Amino acid sequence: MLEIAVIHGPNLNLLGRREPSVYGHQSLQDINASIQKLADSLSLSVRFFQSNAEHELVEFIHSCIDAVDGVIINPAAFTHTSVALRDALLAIDKPFIEVHLSNVAAREPFRTHSYLADKAVATISGLGIEGYLAAVRFWPTYKLQES
Ligand code: DQA
């Protein structure tokens, strides 16, 4: 069975209450439940993680090294600041998809730079929760392409 990690960065624990006009009304629990349902239908195994702390995200990524086939990550604000997350993802050498709920290219200029995007399989930005679901749907196809 394919296993993927879905990782959420800082402030995403407040989804549903945090700037709903930007990030929508669904909570992180709602999003994870939708991801889990889709993953079940595709026979994918998923492990979820959220943290507001950069080092916890780094440690969780390390824990994926022998455990997952791929990663879906919304690094949130760390997208724009974190060499450590970039290095952690490169260190485990697993393909990853970067997801943003909002369209970061249409917001403040500092959000247009990502420390991860050039190493990602893809970046999905601006589709809300559908971005996560599209990323989940992609994995079985990607694995077929690889083999
Ligand atoms: C975000 C976009 C980031 O710029 C921001 O810091 C977030 C969320 C998104 O999902 O749209 O926290 O990653």
PDB file of C-alpha atoms and ligand atoms in Angstrom:
ATOM      1  CA  MET A   1       0.000   0.000   0.000  1.00  0.00           C
ATOM      2  CA  LEU A   2       1.261   3.476  -0.878  1.00  0.00           C
ATOM      3  CA  GLU A   3       1.772   5.683   2.138  1.00  0.00           C
ATOM      4  CA  ILE A   4       1.853   9.473   2.082  1.00  0.00           C
ATOM      5  CA  ALA A   5       2.403  12.125   4.728  1.00  0.00           C
ATOM      6  CA  VAL A   6       0.235  15.233   4.808  1.00  0.00           C
ATOM      7  CA  ILE A   7       2.013  18.014   6.685  1.00  0.00           C
ATOM      8  CA  HIS A   8       0.510  21.331   7.727  1.00  0.00           C
ATOM      9  CA  GLY A   9       2.627  24.260   8.897  1.00  0.00           C
ATOM     10  CA  PRO A  10       2.048  27.112  11.330  1.00  0.00           C
ATOM     11  CA  ASN A  11      -1.339  28.704  11.980  1.00  0.00           C
ATOM     12  CA  LEU A  12      -3.171  26.099   9.932  1.00  0.00           C
ATOM     13  CA  ASN A  13      -4.527  24.669  13.195  1.00  0.00           C
ATOM     14  CA  LEU A  14      -6.781  27.760  13.218  1.00  0.00           C
ATOM     15  CA  LEU A  15      -8.312  27.097   9.804  1.00  0.00           C
ATOM     16  CA  GLY A  16     -12.021  27.807   9.863  1.00  0.00           C
ATOM     17  CA  ARG A  17     -11.498  30.731  12.229  1.00  0.00           C
ATOM     18  CA  ARG A  18      -8.377  32.236  10.673  1.00  0.00           C
ATOM     19  CA  GLU A  19      -9.088  34.807   7.939  1.00  0.00           C
ATOM     20  CA  PRO A  20     -11.962  32.772   6.456  1.00  0.00           C
ATOM     21  CA  SER A  21     -12.214  35.112   3.465  1.00  0.00           C
ATOM     22  CA  VAL A  22      -8.685  33.988   2.500  1.00  0.00           C
ATOM     23  CA  TYR A  23      -8.534  30.406   3.776  1.00  0.00           C
ATOM     24  CA  GLY A  24     -12.166  29.281   3.792  1.00  0.00           C
ATOM     25  CA  HIS A  25     -14.509  28.054   6.487  1.00  0.00           C
ATOM     26  CA  GLN A  26     -13.321  24.500   6.833  1.00  0.00           C
ATOM     27  CA  SER A  27     -11.293  23.490   9.858  1.00  0.00           C
ATOM     28  CA  LEU A  28      -8.094  21.482   9.638  1.00  0.00           C
ATOM     29  CA  GLN A  29     -10.036  18.507  10.989  1.00  0.00           C
ATOM     30  CA  ASP A  30     -12.567  18.903   8.135  1.00  0.00           C
ATOM     31  CA  ILE A  31      -9.735  19.039   5.599  1.00  0.00           C
ATOM     32  CA  ASN A  32      -7.980  16.011   7.050  1.00  0.00           C
ATOM     33  CA  ALA A  33     -11.266  14.075   7.110  1.00  0.00           C
ATOM     34  CA  SER A  34     -11.826  14.819   3.403  1.00  0.00           C
ATOM     35  CA  ILE A  35      -8.260  13.771   2.617  1.00  0.00           C
ATOM     36  CA  GLN A  36      -8.667  10.560   4.622  1.00  0.00           C
ATOM     37  CA  LYS A  37     -11.929   9.703   2.849  1.00  0.00           C
ATOM     38  CA  LEU A  38     -10.370  10.197  -0.573  1.00  0.00           C
ATOM     39  CA  ALA A  39      -7.232   8.302   0.423  1.00  0.00           C
ATOM     40  CA  ASP A  40      -9.347   5.361   1.628  1.00  0.00           C
ATOM     41  CA  SER A  41     -11.127   5.258  -1.713  1.00  0.00           C
ATOM     42  CA  LEU A  42      -7.728   5.128  -3.469  1.00  0.00           C
ATOM     43  CA  SER A  43      -6.291   2.586  -0.997  1.00  0.00           C
ATOM     44  CA  LEU A  44      -3.637   5.061   0.116  1.00  0.00           C
ATOM     45  CA  SER A  45      -2.416   5.172   3.670  1.00  0.00           C
ATOM     46  CA  VAL A  46      -1.995   8.676   5.143  1.00  0.00           C
ATOM     47  CA  ARG A  47      -0.209  10.050   8.175  1.00  0.00           C
ATOM     48  CA  PHE A  48      -1.107  13.587   9.204  1.00  0.00           C
ATOM     49  CA  PHE A  49       0.962  16.151  11.089  1.00  0.00           C
ATOM     50  CA  GLN A  50       0.551  19.819  11.988  1.00  0.00           C
ATOM     51  CA  SER A  51       2.863  22.027  13.991  1.00  0.00           C
ATOM     52  CA  ASN A  52       3.500  25.689  14.602  1.00  0.00           C
ATOM     53  CA  ALA A  53       7.158  24.931  15.380  1.00  0.00           C
ATOM     54  CA  GLU A  54       9.757  24.658  12.637  1.00  0.00           C
ATOM     55  CA  HIS A  55      11.879  22.089  14.496  1.00  0.00           C
ATOM     56  CA  GLU A  56       8.867  19.818  15.037  1.00  0.00           C
ATOM     57  CA  LEU A  57       8.098  19.925  11.345  1.00  0.00           C
ATOM     58  CA  VAL A  58      11.742  19.090  10.579  1.00  0.00           C
ATOM     59  CA  GLU A  59      11.648  16.171  13.015  1.00  0.00           C
ATOM     60  CA  PHE A  60       8.397  14.844  11.605  1.00  0.00           C
ATOM     61  CA  ILE A  61       9.826  15.024   8.076  1.00  0.00           C
ATOM     62  CA  HIS A  62      12.864  13.049   9.298  1.00  0.00           C
ATOM     63  CA  SER A  63      10.537  10.415  10.749  1.00  0.00           C
ATOM     64  CA  CYS A  64       9.126   9.902   7.241  1.00  0.00           C
ATOM     65  CA  ILE A  65      12.463   8.776   5.821  1.00  0.00           C
ATOM     66  CA  ASP A  66      11.726   5.047   5.808  1.00  0.00           C
ATOM     67  CA  ALA A  67       7.991   5.324   6.262  1.00  0.00           C
ATOM     68  CA  VAL A  68       6.349   7.096   3.337  1.00  0.00           C
ATOM     69  CA  ASP A  69       6.415   7.132  -0.455  1.00  0.00           C
ATOM     70  CA  GLY A  70       5.597  10.805  -0.821  1.00  0.00           C
ATOM     71  CA  VAL A  71       4.730  13.994   1.009  1.00  0.00           C
ATOM     72  CA  ILE A  72       2.041  16.632   0.617  1.00  0.00           C
ATOM     73  CA  ILE A  73       3.026  19.758   2.497  1.00  0.00           C
ATOM     74  CA  ASN A  74       1.456  23.115   3.137  1.00  0.00           C
ATOM     75  CA  PRO A  75       4.457  24.804   4.776  1.00  0.00           C
ATOM     76  CA  ALA A  76       2.326  27.951   5.411  1.00  0.00           C
ATOM     77  CA  ALA A  77       4.533  30.907   6.401  1.00  0.00           C
ATOM     78  CA  PHE A  78       7.642  28.684   6.469  1.00  0.00           C
ATOM     79  CA  THR A  79       7.283  28.439   2.682  1.00  0.00           C
ATOM     80  CA  HIS A  80       8.736  31.897   2.479  1.00  0.00           C
ATOM     81  CA  THR A  81      11.398  31.637   5.187  1.00  0.00           C
ATOM     82  CA  SER A  82      12.617  28.126   5.849  1.00  0.00           C
ATOM     83  CA  VAL A  83      15.834  26.711   4.467  1.00  0.00           C
ATOM     84  CA  ALA A  84      15.502  24.085   7.227  1.00  0.00           C
ATOM     85  CA  LEU A  85      12.277  22.658   5.787  1.00  0.00           C
ATOM     86  CA  ARG A  86      13.773  22.621   2.320  1.00  0.00           C
ATOM     87  CA  ASP A  87      16.840  20.776   3.587  1.00  0.00           C
ATOM     88  CA  ALA A  88      14.728  18.300   5.570  1.00  0.00           C
ATOM     89  CA  LEU A  89      12.650  17.431   2.505  1.00  0.00           C
ATOM     90  CA  LEU A  90      15.789  17.015   0.412  1.00  0.00           C
ATOM     91  CA  ALA A  91      17.382  14.922   3.167  1.00  0.00           C
ATOM     92  CA  ILE A  92      14.609  12.309   3.158  1.00  0.00           C
ATOM     93  CA  ASP A  93      14.692  12.228  -0.643  1.00  0.00           C
ATOM     94  CA  LYS A  94      10.951  11.687  -1.107  1.00  0.00           C
ATOM     95  CA  PRO A  95       8.872  13.372  -3.797  1.00  0.00           C
ATOM     96  CA  PHE A  96       6.690  16.129  -2.389  1.00  0.00           C
ATOM     97  CA  ILE A  97       3.869  18.368  -3.535  1.00  0.00           C
ATOM     98  CA  GLU A  98       3.563  21.890  -2.120  1.00  0.00           C
ATOM     99  CA  VAL A  99      -0.013  23.002  -1.484  1.00  0.00           C
ATOM    100  CA  HIS A 100      -1.412  26.422  -0.598  1.00  0.00           C
ATOM    101  CA  LEU A 101      -5.065  27.088   0.060  1.00  0.00           C
ATOM    102  CA  SER A 102      -4.806  30.670  -1.193  1.00  0.00           C
ATOM    103  CA  ASN A 103      -3.286  31.870  -4.448  1.00  0.00           C
ATOM    104  CA  VAL A 104       0.026  33.056  -3.042  1.00  0.00           C
ATOM    105  CA  ALA A 105       0.990  34.713  -6.337  1.00  0.00           C
ATOM    106  CA  ALA A 106      -1.966  37.083  -6.012  1.00  0.00           C
ATOM    107  CA  ARG A 107      -1.104  38.256  -2.495  1.00  0.00           C
ATOM    108  CA  GLU A 108       1.738  40.225  -0.884  1.00  0.00           C
ATOM    109  CA  PRO A 109       5.006  40.113  -2.865  1.00  0.00           C
ATOM    110  CA  PHE A 110       6.858  38.264  -0.063  1.00  0.00           C
ATOM    111  CA  ARG A 111       4.528  35.296  -0.572  1.00  0.00           C
ATOM    112  CA  THR A 112       5.663  34.799  -4.161  1.00  0.00           C
ATOM    113  CA  HIS A 113       8.966  33.274  -3.076  1.00  0.00           C
ATOM    114  CA  SER A 114       9.045  29.663  -1.937  1.00  0.00           C
ATOM    115  CA  TYR A 115      12.096  27.878  -0.560  1.00  0.00           C
ATOM    116  CA  LEU A 116      10.561  24.569  -1.649  1.00  0.00           C
ATOM    117  CA  ALA A 117       8.931  25.093  -5.035  1.00  0.00           C
ATOM    118  CA  ASP A 118      11.944  24.371  -7.259  1.00  0.00           C
ATOM    119  CA  LYS A 119      12.343  20.962  -5.604  1.00  0.00           C
ATOM    120  CA  ALA A 120       8.643  20.048  -5.527  1.00  0.00           C
ATOM    121  CA  VAL A 121       6.993  17.694  -7.995  1.00  0.00           C
ATOM    122  CA  ALA A 122       4.338  20.408  -8.249  1.00  0.00           C
ATOM    123  CA  THR A 123       2.908  23.398  -6.446  1.00  0.00           C
ATOM    124  CA  ILE A 124      -0.857  23.789  -6.173  1.00  0.00           C
ATOM    125  CA  SER A 125      -1.949  27.218  -5.034  1.00  0.00           C
ATOM    126  CA  GLY A 126      -5.351  28.853  -4.818  1.00  0.00           C
ATOM    127  CA  LEU A 127      -7.690  25.862  -5.075  1.00  0.00           C
ATOM    128  CA  GLY A 128      -8.558  25.747  -1.388  1.00  0.00           C
ATOM    129  CA  ILE A 129      -9.104  22.250  -0.036  1.00  0.00           C
ATOM    130  CA  GLU A 130      -9.349  20.934  -3.616  1.00  0.00           C
ATOM    131  CA  GLY A 131      -5.605  21.511  -3.882  1.00  0.00           C
ATOM    132  CA  TYR A 132      -4.933  18.910  -1.206  1.00  0.00           C
ATOM    133  CA  LEU A 133      -7.369  16.494  -2.835  1.00  0.00           C
ATOM    134  CA  ALA A 134      -5.764  16.949  -6.259  1.00  0.00           C
ATOM    135  CA  ALA A 135      -2.386  16.232  -4.675  1.00  0.00           C
ATOM    136  CA  VAL A 136      -3.720  13.046  -3.064  1.00  0.00           C
ATOM    137  CA  ARG A 137      -5.238  11.877  -6.359  1.00  0.00           C
ATOM    138  CA  PHE A 138      -1.917  12.370  -8.086  1.00  0.00           C
ATOM    139  CA  TRP A 139       0.134   9.846  -6.086  1.00  0.00           C
ATOM    140  CA  PRO A 140      -1.056   6.573  -7.643  1.00  0.00           C
ATOM    141  CA  THR A 141      -0.413   8.036 -11.114  1.00  0.00           C
ATOM    142  CA  TYR A 142       3.017   9.256 -10.104  1.00  0.00           C
ATOM    143  CA  LYS A 143       4.007   5.859  -8.754  1.00  0.00           C
ATOM    144  CA  LEU A 144       2.934   4.222 -12.028  1.00  0.00           C
ATOM    145  CA  GLN A 145       5.032   6.731 -13.991  1.00  0.00           C
ATOM    146  CA  GLU A 146       8.033   5.934 -11.817  1.00  0.00           C
ATOM    147  CA  SER A 147       7.846   2.149 -12.114  1.00  0.00           C
TER     148      SER A 147
HETATM  149  C1  DQA B   1      -0.641  29.487   2.930  1.00  0.00           C
HETATM  150  C2  DQA B   1      -0.068  30.757   2.301  1.00  0.00           C
HETATM  151  C3  DQA B   1       1.076  31.305   3.127  1.00  0.00           C
HETATM  152  O1  DQA B   1       1.608  32.467   2.519  1.00  0.00           O
HETATM  153  C4  DQA B   1       0.591  31.660   4.514  1.00  0.00           C
HETATM  154  O2  DQA B   1       1.669  32.100   5.309  1.00  0.00           O
HETATM  155  C5  DQA B   1      -0.156  30.558   5.161  1.00  0.00           C
HETATM  156  C6  DQA B   1      -1.036  29.717   4.368  1.00  0.00           C
HETATM  157  C7  DQA B   1      -1.879  28.979   2.175  1.00  0.00           C
HETATM  158  O3  DQA B   1      -2.275  27.843   2.422  1.00  0.00           O
HETATM  159  O4  DQA B   1      -2.485  29.723   1.387  1.00  0.00           O
HETATM  160  O5  DQA B   1      -0.118  30.412   6.379  1.00  0.00           O
HETATM  161  O6  DQA B   1       0.345  28.469   2.859  1.00  0.00           O
END
